[in-house]
Short mmCIF file of C-alpha atoms in Angstrom, two decimals:
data_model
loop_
_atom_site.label_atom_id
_atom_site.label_comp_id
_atom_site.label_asym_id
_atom_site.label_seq_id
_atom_site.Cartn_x
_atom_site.Cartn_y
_atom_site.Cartn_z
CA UNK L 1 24.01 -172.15 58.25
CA UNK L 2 26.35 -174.40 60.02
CA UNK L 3 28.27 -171.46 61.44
CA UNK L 4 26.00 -170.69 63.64
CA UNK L 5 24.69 -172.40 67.43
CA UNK L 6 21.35 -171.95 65.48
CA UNK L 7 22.04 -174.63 62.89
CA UNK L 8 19.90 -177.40 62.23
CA UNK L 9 21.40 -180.38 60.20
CA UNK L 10 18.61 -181.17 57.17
CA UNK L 11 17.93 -184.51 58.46
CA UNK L 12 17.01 -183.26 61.17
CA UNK L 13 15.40 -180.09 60.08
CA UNK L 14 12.98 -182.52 57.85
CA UNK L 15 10.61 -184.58 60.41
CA UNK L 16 10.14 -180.39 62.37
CA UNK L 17 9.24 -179.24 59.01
CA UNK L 18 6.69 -182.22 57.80
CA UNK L 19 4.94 -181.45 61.27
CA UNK L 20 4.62 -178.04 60.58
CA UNK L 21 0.89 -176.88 59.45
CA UNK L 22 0.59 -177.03 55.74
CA UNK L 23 -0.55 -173.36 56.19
CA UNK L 24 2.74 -172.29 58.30
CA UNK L 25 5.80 -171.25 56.00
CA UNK L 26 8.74 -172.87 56.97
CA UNK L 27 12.35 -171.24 55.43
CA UNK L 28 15.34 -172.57 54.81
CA UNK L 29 18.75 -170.21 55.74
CA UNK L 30 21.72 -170.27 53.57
CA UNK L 31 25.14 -168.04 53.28
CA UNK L 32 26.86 -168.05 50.31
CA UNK L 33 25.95 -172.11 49.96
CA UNK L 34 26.14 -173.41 45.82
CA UNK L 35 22.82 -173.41 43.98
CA UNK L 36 22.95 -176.92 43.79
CA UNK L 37 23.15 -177.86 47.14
CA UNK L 38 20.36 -175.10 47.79
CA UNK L 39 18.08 -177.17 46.10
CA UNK L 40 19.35 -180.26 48.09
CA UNK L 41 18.23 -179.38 50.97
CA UNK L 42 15.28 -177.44 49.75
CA UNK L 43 14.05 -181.05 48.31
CA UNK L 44 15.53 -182.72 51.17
CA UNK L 45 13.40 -180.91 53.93
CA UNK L 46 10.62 -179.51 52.12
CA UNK L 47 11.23 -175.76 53.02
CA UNK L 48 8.64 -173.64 51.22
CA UNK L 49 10.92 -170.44 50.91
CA UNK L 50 14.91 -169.97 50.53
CA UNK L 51 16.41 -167.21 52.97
CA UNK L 52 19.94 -165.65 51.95
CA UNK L 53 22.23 -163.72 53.75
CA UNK L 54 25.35 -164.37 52.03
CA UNK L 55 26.82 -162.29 48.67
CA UNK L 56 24.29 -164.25 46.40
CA UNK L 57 24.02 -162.37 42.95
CA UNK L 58 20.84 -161.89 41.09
CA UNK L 59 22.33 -163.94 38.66
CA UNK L 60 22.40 -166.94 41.41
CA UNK L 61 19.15 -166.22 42.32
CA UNK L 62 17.89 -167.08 38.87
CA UNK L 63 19.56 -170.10 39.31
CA UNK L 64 16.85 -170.90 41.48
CA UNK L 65 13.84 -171.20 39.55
CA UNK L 66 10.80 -170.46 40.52
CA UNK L 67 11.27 -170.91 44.64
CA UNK L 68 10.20 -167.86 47.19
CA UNK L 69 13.42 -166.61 47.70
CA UNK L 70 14.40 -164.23 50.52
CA UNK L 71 17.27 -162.01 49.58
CA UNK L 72 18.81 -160.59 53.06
CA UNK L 73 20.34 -156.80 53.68
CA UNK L 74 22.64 -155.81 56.34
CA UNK L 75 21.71 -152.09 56.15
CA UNK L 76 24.11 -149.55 57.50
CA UNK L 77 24.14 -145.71 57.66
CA UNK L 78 24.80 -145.58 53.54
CA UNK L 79 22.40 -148.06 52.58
CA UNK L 80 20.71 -147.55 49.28
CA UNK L 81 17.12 -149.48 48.86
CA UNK L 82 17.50 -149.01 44.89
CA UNK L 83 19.90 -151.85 45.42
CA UNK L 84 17.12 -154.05 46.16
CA UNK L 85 15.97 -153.44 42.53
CA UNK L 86 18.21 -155.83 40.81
CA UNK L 87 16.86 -158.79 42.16
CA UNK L 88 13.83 -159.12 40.24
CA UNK L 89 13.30 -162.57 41.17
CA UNK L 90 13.20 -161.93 44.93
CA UNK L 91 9.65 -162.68 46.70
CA UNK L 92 10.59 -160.67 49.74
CA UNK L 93 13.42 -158.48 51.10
CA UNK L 94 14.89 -158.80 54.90
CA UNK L 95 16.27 -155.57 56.00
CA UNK L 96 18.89 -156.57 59.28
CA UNK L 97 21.50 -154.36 61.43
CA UNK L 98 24.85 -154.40 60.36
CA UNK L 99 27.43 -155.33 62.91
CA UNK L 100 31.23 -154.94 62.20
CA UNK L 101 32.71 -158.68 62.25
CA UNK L 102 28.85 -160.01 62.99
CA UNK L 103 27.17 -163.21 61.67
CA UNK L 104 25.31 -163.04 58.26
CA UNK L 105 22.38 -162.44 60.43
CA UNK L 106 21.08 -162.45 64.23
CA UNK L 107 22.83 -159.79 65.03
CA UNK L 108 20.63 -158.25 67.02
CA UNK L 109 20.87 -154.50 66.26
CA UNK L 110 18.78 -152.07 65.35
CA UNK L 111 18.99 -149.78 62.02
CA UNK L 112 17.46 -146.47 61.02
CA UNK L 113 13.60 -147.94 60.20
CA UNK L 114 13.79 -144.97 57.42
CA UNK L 115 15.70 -147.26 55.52
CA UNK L 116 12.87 -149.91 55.72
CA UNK L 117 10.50 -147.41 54.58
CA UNK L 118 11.62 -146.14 51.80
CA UNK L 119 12.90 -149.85 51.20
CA UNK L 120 9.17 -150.35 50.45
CA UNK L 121 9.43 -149.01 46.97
CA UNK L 122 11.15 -152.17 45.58
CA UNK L 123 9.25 -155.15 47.30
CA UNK L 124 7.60 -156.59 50.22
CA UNK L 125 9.74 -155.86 53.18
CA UNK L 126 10.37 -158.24 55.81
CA UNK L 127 12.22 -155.75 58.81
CA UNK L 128 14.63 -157.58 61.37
CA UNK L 129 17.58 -156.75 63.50
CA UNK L 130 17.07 -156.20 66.86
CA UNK L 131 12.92 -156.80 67.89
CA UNK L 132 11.34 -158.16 70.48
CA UNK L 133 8.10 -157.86 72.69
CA UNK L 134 9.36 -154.24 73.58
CA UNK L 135 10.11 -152.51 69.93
CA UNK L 136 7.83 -154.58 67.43
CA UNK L 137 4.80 -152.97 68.38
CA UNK L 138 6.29 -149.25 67.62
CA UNK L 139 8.42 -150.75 64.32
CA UNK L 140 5.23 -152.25 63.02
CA UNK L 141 3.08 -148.72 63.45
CA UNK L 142 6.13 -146.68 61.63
CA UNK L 143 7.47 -149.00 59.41
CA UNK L 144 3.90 -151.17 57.96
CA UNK L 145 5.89 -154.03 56.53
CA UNK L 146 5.30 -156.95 55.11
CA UNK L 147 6.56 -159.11 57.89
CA UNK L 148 9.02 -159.10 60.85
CA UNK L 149 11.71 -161.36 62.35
CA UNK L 150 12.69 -162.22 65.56
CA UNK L 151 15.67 -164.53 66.74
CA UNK L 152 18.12 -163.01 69.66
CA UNK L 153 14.74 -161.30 70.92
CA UNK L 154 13.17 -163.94 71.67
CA UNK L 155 16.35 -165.87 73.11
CA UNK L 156 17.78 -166.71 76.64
CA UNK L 157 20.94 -167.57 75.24
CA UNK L 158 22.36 -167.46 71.14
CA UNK L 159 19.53 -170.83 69.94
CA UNK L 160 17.81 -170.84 72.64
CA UNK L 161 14.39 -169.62 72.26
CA UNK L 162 11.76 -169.33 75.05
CA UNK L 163 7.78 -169.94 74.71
CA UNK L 164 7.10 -167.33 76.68
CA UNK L 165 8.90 -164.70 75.05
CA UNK L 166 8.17 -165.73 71.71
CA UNK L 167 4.56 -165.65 72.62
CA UNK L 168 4.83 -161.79 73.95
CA UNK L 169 6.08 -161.16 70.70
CA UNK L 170 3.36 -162.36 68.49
CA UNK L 171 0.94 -160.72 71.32
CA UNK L 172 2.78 -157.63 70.41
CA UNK L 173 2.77 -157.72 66.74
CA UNK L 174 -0.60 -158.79 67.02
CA UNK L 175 -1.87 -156.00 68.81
CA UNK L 176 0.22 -153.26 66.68
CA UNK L 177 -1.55 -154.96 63.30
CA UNK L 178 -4.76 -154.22 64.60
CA UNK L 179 -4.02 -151.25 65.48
CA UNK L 180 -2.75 -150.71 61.53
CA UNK L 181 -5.95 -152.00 60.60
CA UNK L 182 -8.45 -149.90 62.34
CA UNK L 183 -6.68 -146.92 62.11
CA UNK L 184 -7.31 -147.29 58.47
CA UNK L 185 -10.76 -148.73 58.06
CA UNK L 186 -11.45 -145.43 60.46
CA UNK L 187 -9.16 -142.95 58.02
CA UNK L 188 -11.85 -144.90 54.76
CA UNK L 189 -14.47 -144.18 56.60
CA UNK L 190 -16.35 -140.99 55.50
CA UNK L 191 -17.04 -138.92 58.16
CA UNK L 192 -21.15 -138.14 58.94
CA UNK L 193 -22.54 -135.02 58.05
CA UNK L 194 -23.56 -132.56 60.42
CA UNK L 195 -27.45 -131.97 59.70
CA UNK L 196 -28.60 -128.43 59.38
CA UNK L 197 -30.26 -126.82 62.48
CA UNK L 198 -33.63 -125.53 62.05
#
C-alpha cells in the first residue's frame, strides 16, 4: 500500500518474491485498490495470496477468482465474528487492533484475543495487532490460530525490520506450537491402568 513507509513498488517487489522458496508464501497487501489492478500486480509479482485491509465487499472479493485471499479486521470492543461469515470466498481471516485515525494495518495494538477465539467459528484465523517475541508465545497457547503476524514487533523503526528480532519471534512461536502439540498428543493419550495388587 503506497501509504505506508512499508511499501514496496511491484517492480521491485518481483525479483524478492521469485527468490523466495517455492514452499514460502509470499502476500501481496492492498487497501481499497480496483480488482483489476489487484490482479496486475498479483500477475506482475507472482504473490501467491491477496491481503486486504481496505472496505473490500464480498462482492469484490468474488471478483477475484479463485486467488487465496486474506480479508483483514480491525476488531474493536463491539466486534462481531459473524461478520466474517459473508465472505465465503475468503481463505483466511486477519484479526488486527483498531486504532482511532491508524493505518489500515500495523498498528500495533493489541485487542481482546476473545474476539479471535470465538472468531474461529467462521474460518482459519490469522491473529495480529500488536506481537512480538514477548506476547506470541502466550497468544498462541490461548488463542490456537491458524497463523500470526508480526510487523511493528519486529521493527526498530516503522519498515525497518531487524534479523534478530524477527528471529526471537519465530523462536517464540516455535516453542509455544510445540507446546500446543504435546499438550495434546499427551491429553489423546489414554492414561495406563493401574494393575490390581495381589
Amino acid at each position: 500500500w503506497p501509504g505506508t513507509s512499508r511499501y514496496i513498488p511491484p517492480e521491485d517487489a518481483a525479483p524478492l518474491i521469485r527468490a523466495v522458496p517455492s514452499h514460502v508464501s509470499t502476500v501481496g497487501v492492498f487497501v481499497d485498490e480496483t480488482p483489476e489492478r489487484v490482479l496486475e500486480i498479483a500477475a506482475q509479482t507472482g504473490v501467491s495470496a491477496l491481503q486486504f485491509h481496505g472496505s473490500e465487499t464480498p462482492e469484490y472479493f468474488d471478483r477475484l477468482g479463485s486467488w487465496r485471499k486474506i480479508k483483514a479486521f480491525k476488531v474493536r470492543n463491539d466486534f462481531e465474528p459473524a461478520e466474517l461469515r459473508r465472505y465465503a470466498s475468503a481463505y483466511a481471516f486477519l484479526l488486527d487492533g483498531w486504532v482511532a485515525g491508524g493505518l489500515p494495518g500495523g498498528t500495533g495494538r493489541v485487542f481482546d484475543w476473545s474476539h479471535a477465539e470465538r472468531a474461529k467459528a467462521y474460518g482459519k484465523i490469522i491473529l495480529a495487532g500488536g506481537l512480538n517475541a514477548k506476547n506470541v508465545g502466550e497468544a498462541i497457547r490461548k488463542v490456537e490460530p491458524w497463523g500470526v503476524d508480526v510487523c511493528s514487533g519486529v521493527e526498530i523503526a516503522p519498515g525497518r525490520k531487524t534479523p534478530e528480532l524477527i528471529r526471537e519471534f519465530i523462536r517464540a512461536a516455535r516453542e509455544a506450537e510445540q507446546q500446543l502439540v504435546s499438550s495434546r498428543l499427551e491429553s489423546s493419550t489414554p492414561g495406563r491402568q493401574k494393575q490390581p495388587q495381589s
